Tab-separated table of C-alpha atoms in Angstrom:
chain	number	residue	atom	x	y	z
A	1	UNK	CA	152.718	-90.810	-103.664
A	2	UNK	CA	153.162	-89.631	-107.279
A	3	UNK	CA	156.798	-88.813	-106.564
A	4	UNK	CA	157.288	-92.266	-105.052
A	5	UNK	CA	155.937	-94.048	-108.183
A	6	UNK	CA	157.894	-91.753	-110.506
A	7	UNK	CA	161.066	-92.593	-108.596
A	8	UNK	CA	160.385	-96.330	-108.914
A	9	UNK	CA	159.681	-96.025	-112.640
A	10	UNK	CA	162.840	-93.988	-113.173
A	11	UNK	CA	164.899	-96.593	-111.339
A	12	UNK	CA	163.470	-99.439	-113.405
A	13	UNK	CA	164.023	-97.625	-116.686
A	14	UNK	CA	167.626	-96.831	-115.810
A	15	UNK	CA	168.288	-100.512	-115.017
A	16	UNK	CA	167.119	-101.715	-118.442
A	17	UNK	CA	169.094	-100.383	-121.370
A	18	UNK	CA	167.134	-99.889	-124.553
A	19	UNK	CA	168.983	-100.572	-127.791
A	20	UNK	CA	167.859	-97.434	-129.592
A	21	UNK	CA	167.875	-94.981	-126.713
A	22	UNK	CA	169.883	-91.756	-126.866
A	23	UNK	CA	172.511	-92.941	-124.366
A	24	UNK	CA	173.295	-95.945	-126.563
A	25	UNK	CA	173.924	-93.989	-129.776
A	26	UNK	CA	177.628	-93.676	-129.023
A	27	UNK	CA	177.956	-97.442	-128.624
A	28	UNK	CA	176.328	-98.260	-131.972
A	29	UNK	CA	178.516	-95.728	-133.754
A	30	UNK	CA	181.600	-97.657	-132.595
A	31	UNK	CA	180.457	-100.846	-134.307
A	32	UNK	CA	182.179	-101.986	-137.434
A	33	UNK	CA	180.462	-100.737	-140.586
A	34	UNK	CA	178.784	-103.407	-142.685
A	35	UNK	CA	180.848	-104.670	-145.571
A	36	UNK	CA	179.564	-103.516	-148.927
A	37	UNK	CA	178.416	-106.363	-151.166
A	38	UNK	CA	180.876	-107.144	-153.888
A	39	UNK	CA	179.681	-108.034	-157.340
A	40	UNK	CA	181.217	-110.991	-159.035
A	41	UNK	CA	182.767	-109.927	-162.312
A	42	UNK	CA	182.766	-112.788	-164.768
A	43	UNK	CA	184.552	-112.813	-168.113
A	44	UNK	CA	182.291	-111.928	-171.069
A	45	UNK	CA	183.006	-115.307	-172.699
A	46	UNK	CA	181.582	-117.125	-169.653
A	47	UNK	CA	178.446	-114.958	-169.757
A	48	UNK	CA	178.082	-115.698	-173.488
A	49	UNK	CA	178.397	-119.449	-172.834
A	50	UNK	CA	175.715	-119.383	-170.116
A	51	UNK	CA	173.327	-117.419	-172.357
A	52	UNK	CA	173.962	-119.774	-175.303
A	53	UNK	CA	173.214	-122.818	-173.112
A	54	UNK	CA	169.957	-121.227	-171.944
A	55	UNK	CA	169.076	-120.384	-175.554
A	56	UNK	CA	169.506	-124.062	-176.499
A	57	UNK	CA	167.437	-125.217	-173.486
A	58	UNK	CA	164.261	-123.489	-174.678
A	59	UNK	CA	163.492	-123.944	-178.392
A	60	UNK	CA	160.441	-121.614	-178.267
A	61	UNK	CA	162.617	-118.821	-176.895
A	62	UNK	CA	165.264	-117.016	-178.943
A	63	UNK	CA	167.933	-114.907	-177.263
A	64	UNK	CA	170.012	-112.293	-179.072
A	65	UNK	CA	172.966	-111.021	-177.063
A	66	UNK	CA	174.610	-107.655	-177.700
A	67	UNK	CA	177.185	-105.561	-175.875
A	68	UNK	CA	176.557	-101.914	-176.778
A	69	UNK	CA	178.550	-100.545	-173.830
A	70	UNK	CA	181.496	-102.921	-173.951
A	71	UNK	CA	181.158	-105.444	-171.129
A	72	UNK	CA	177.499	-105.086	-170.093
A	73	UNK	CA	175.272	-107.513	-171.939
A	74	UNK	CA	171.829	-106.740	-173.275
A	75	UNK	CA	169.524	-109.550	-174.285
A	76	UNK	CA	166.558	-109.427	-176.594
A	77	UNK	CA	164.463	-112.443	-175.660
A	78	UNK	CA	161.668	-113.336	-178.071
A	79	UNK	CA	159.152	-115.775	-176.633
A	80	UNK	CA	157.279	-117.445	-179.467
A	81	UNK	CA	154.968	-114.910	-181.097
A	82	UNK	CA	153.771	-113.677	-177.700
A	83	UNK	CA	156.221	-111.139	-176.327
A	84	UNK	CA	159.705	-109.671	-176.400
A	85	UNK	CA	161.803	-108.923	-173.347
A	86	UNK	CA	164.794	-106.624	-173.097
A	87	UNK	CA	167.104	-107.839	-170.327
A	88	UNK	CA	169.875	-105.511	-169.156
A	89	UNK	CA	172.699	-107.387	-167.464
A	90	UNK	CA	175.832	-106.512	-165.555
A	91	UNK	CA	178.036	-109.588	-165.821
A	92	UNK	CA	175.523	-112.378	-165.032
A	93	UNK	CA	173.368	-110.184	-162.792
A	94	UNK	CA	170.094	-108.989	-164.273
A	95	UNK	CA	169.626	-105.265	-163.656
A	96	UNK	CA	166.409	-104.530	-165.497
A	97	UNK	CA	163.752	-106.094	-167.689
A	98	UNK	CA	161.243	-104.505	-170.044
A	99	UNK	CA	158.474	-106.651	-171.512
A	100	UNK	CA	156.766	-105.592	-174.729
A	101	UNK	CA	154.326	-107.125	-177.142
A	102	UNK	CA	155.637	-109.242	-180.001
A	103	UNK	CA	154.641	-106.630	-182.590
A	104	UNK	CA	155.902	-103.617	-180.600
A	105	UNK	CA	159.082	-101.805	-181.593
A	106	UNK	CA	161.921	-102.542	-179.168
A	107	UNK	CA	164.491	-100.253	-180.814
A	108	UNK	CA	165.155	-96.532	-180.548
A	109	UNK	CA	165.433	-94.315	-183.619
A	110	UNK	CA	169.202	-94.847	-183.728
A	111	UNK	CA	168.816	-98.647	-183.804
A	112	UNK	CA	169.704	-99.438	-180.173
A	113	UNK	CA	167.549	-101.481	-177.803
A	114	UNK	CA	165.079	-99.176	-176.054
A	115	UNK	CA	165.580	-99.862	-172.349
A	116	UNK	CA	163.566	-96.887	-171.088
A	117	UNK	CA	160.132	-96.817	-172.703
A	118	UNK	CA	157.439	-99.127	-171.408
A	119	UNK	CA	154.965	-101.133	-173.430
A	120	UNK	CA	151.899	-99.481	-174.928
A	121	UNK	CA	149.767	-102.351	-173.611
A	122	UNK	CA	148.664	-102.734	-170.012
A	123	UNK	CA	149.092	-106.514	-170.091
A	124	UNK	CA	152.816	-106.228	-170.876
A	125	UNK	CA	153.269	-103.428	-168.338
A	126	UNK	CA	151.900	-105.851	-165.727
A	127	UNK	CA	154.246	-108.599	-166.910
A	128	UNK	CA	157.158	-106.110	-166.654
A	129	UNK	CA	156.179	-105.424	-163.031
A	130	UNK	CA	156.001	-109.156	-162.323
A	131	UNK	CA	159.396	-109.690	-163.981
A	132	UNK	CA	160.896	-107.045	-161.690
A	133	UNK	CA	159.399	-108.892	-158.726
A	134	UNK	CA	160.840	-112.150	-160.066
A	135	UNK	CA	164.307	-110.572	-160.165
A	136	UNK	CA	163.997	-109.855	-156.462
A	137	UNK	CA	162.785	-113.410	-155.827
A	138	UNK	CA	165.546	-115.153	-157.771
A	139	UNK	CA	168.534	-113.841	-155.807
A	140	UNK	CA	171.557	-116.065	-155.279
A	141	UNK	CA	174.777	-114.014	-155.612
A	142	UNK	CA	177.007	-117.076	-155.235
A	143	UNK	CA	175.461	-118.795	-158.278
A	144	UNK	CA	174.406	-116.127	-160.801
A	145	UNK	CA	174.105	-118.623	-163.670
A	146	UNK	CA	171.416	-120.512	-161.715
A	147	UNK	CA	169.584	-117.223	-161.159
A	148	UNK	CA	169.578	-116.406	-164.883
A	149	UNK	CA	168.432	-119.943	-165.767
A	150	UNK	CA	165.665	-119.838	-163.132
A	151	UNK	CA	164.505	-116.419	-164.320
A	152	UNK	CA	164.430	-117.560	-167.959
A	153	UNK	CA	162.489	-120.694	-166.976
A	154	UNK	CA	159.976	-118.471	-165.182
A	155	UNK	CA	159.836	-116.133	-168.190
A	156	UNK	CA	159.242	-119.079	-170.534
A	157	UNK	CA	156.005	-119.836	-168.656
A	158	UNK	CA	154.518	-116.784	-170.423
A	159	UNK	CA	154.456	-118.692	-173.733
A	160	UNK	CA	150.778	-119.372	-172.948
A	161	UNK	CA	150.018	-115.867	-171.661
A	162	UNK	CA	146.815	-115.616	-173.702
A	163	UNK	CA	145.903	-119.331	-173.557
A	164	UNK	CA	146.200	-120.346	-169.891
A	165	UNK	CA	143.234	-119.801	-167.542
A	166	UNK	CA	143.681	-118.592	-163.978
A	167	UNK	CA	144.344	-121.506	-161.632
A	168	UNK	CA	142.102	-120.055	-158.928
A	169	UNK	CA	139.007	-118.676	-160.710
A	170	UNK	CA	139.314	-120.658	-163.965
A	171	UNK	CA	138.637	-117.586	-166.120
A	172	UNK	CA	140.732	-116.389	-169.039
A	173	UNK	CA	140.009	-112.679	-168.537
A	174	UNK	CA	139.465	-110.516	-165.484
A	175	UNK	CA	139.062	-106.751	-165.925
A	176	UNK	CA	140.011	-107.243	-169.564
A	177	UNK	CA	143.392	-108.837	-168.756
A	178	UNK	CA	144.617	-112.442	-168.938
A	179	UNK	CA	146.263	-114.010	-165.873
A	180	UNK	CA	149.588	-112.137	-165.849
A	181	UNK	CA	151.074	-113.506	-162.628
A	182	UNK	CA	153.145	-116.710	-162.699
A	183	UNK	CA	153.926	-118.494	-159.458
A	184	UNK	CA	157.686	-118.630	-158.867
A	185	UNK	CA	157.737	-122.326	-157.922
A	186	UNK	CA	154.887	-123.948	-159.840
A	187	UNK	CA	154.781	-121.457	-162.776
A	188	UNK	CA	150.960	-121.605	-162.652
A	189	UNK	CA	148.976	-118.663	-164.045
A	190	UNK	CA	146.946	-116.368	-161.780
A	191	UNK	CA	145.171	-113.050	-162.094
A	192	UNK	CA	146.600	-110.328	-159.871
A	193	UNK	CA	143.617	-110.417	-157.522
A	194	UNK	CA	143.407	-114.229	-157.461
A	195	UNK	CA	147.000	-114.887	-156.419
A	196	UNK	CA	146.590	-113.594	-152.856
């Protein structure tokens, strides 16, 4: 009777092809490879114009643009007297952000923007992590200028980093930190543990 049931099971399994089974590996290898994403290369003048427009949009935010490596832009964004952000860009695509305190040094010993060292303060390390998450949220390869504007609008919400209470618990501090998370749509402030 065991042989009978094993034979039935074998017959049923052979009738249904599983996508990831060993006998299907040859079929998937014949598929066309996925096209690699192409990055839109925009002229530096266009990038400069977009950054200048964003700089004029937000009076409490100053943006200094430099091109130490030729075409790649690096921004030093100063948000009031709260924080400074180094934004590394490739064309109009943001590659990396580093958030530091307003009084922290953002330059290396040779006078270049320091894109590798993190802030000495835990609050700005958290904001750096949230900014990296925001970069993943604001993805629209067809309209990179909208992405940069949306990211800068989100970043501007940190002007009240030390003044805004958490929208969920109503407290200013939790575990010694202000609410460092900003909602991507509403820009409301939340503590890390309160946002979930």
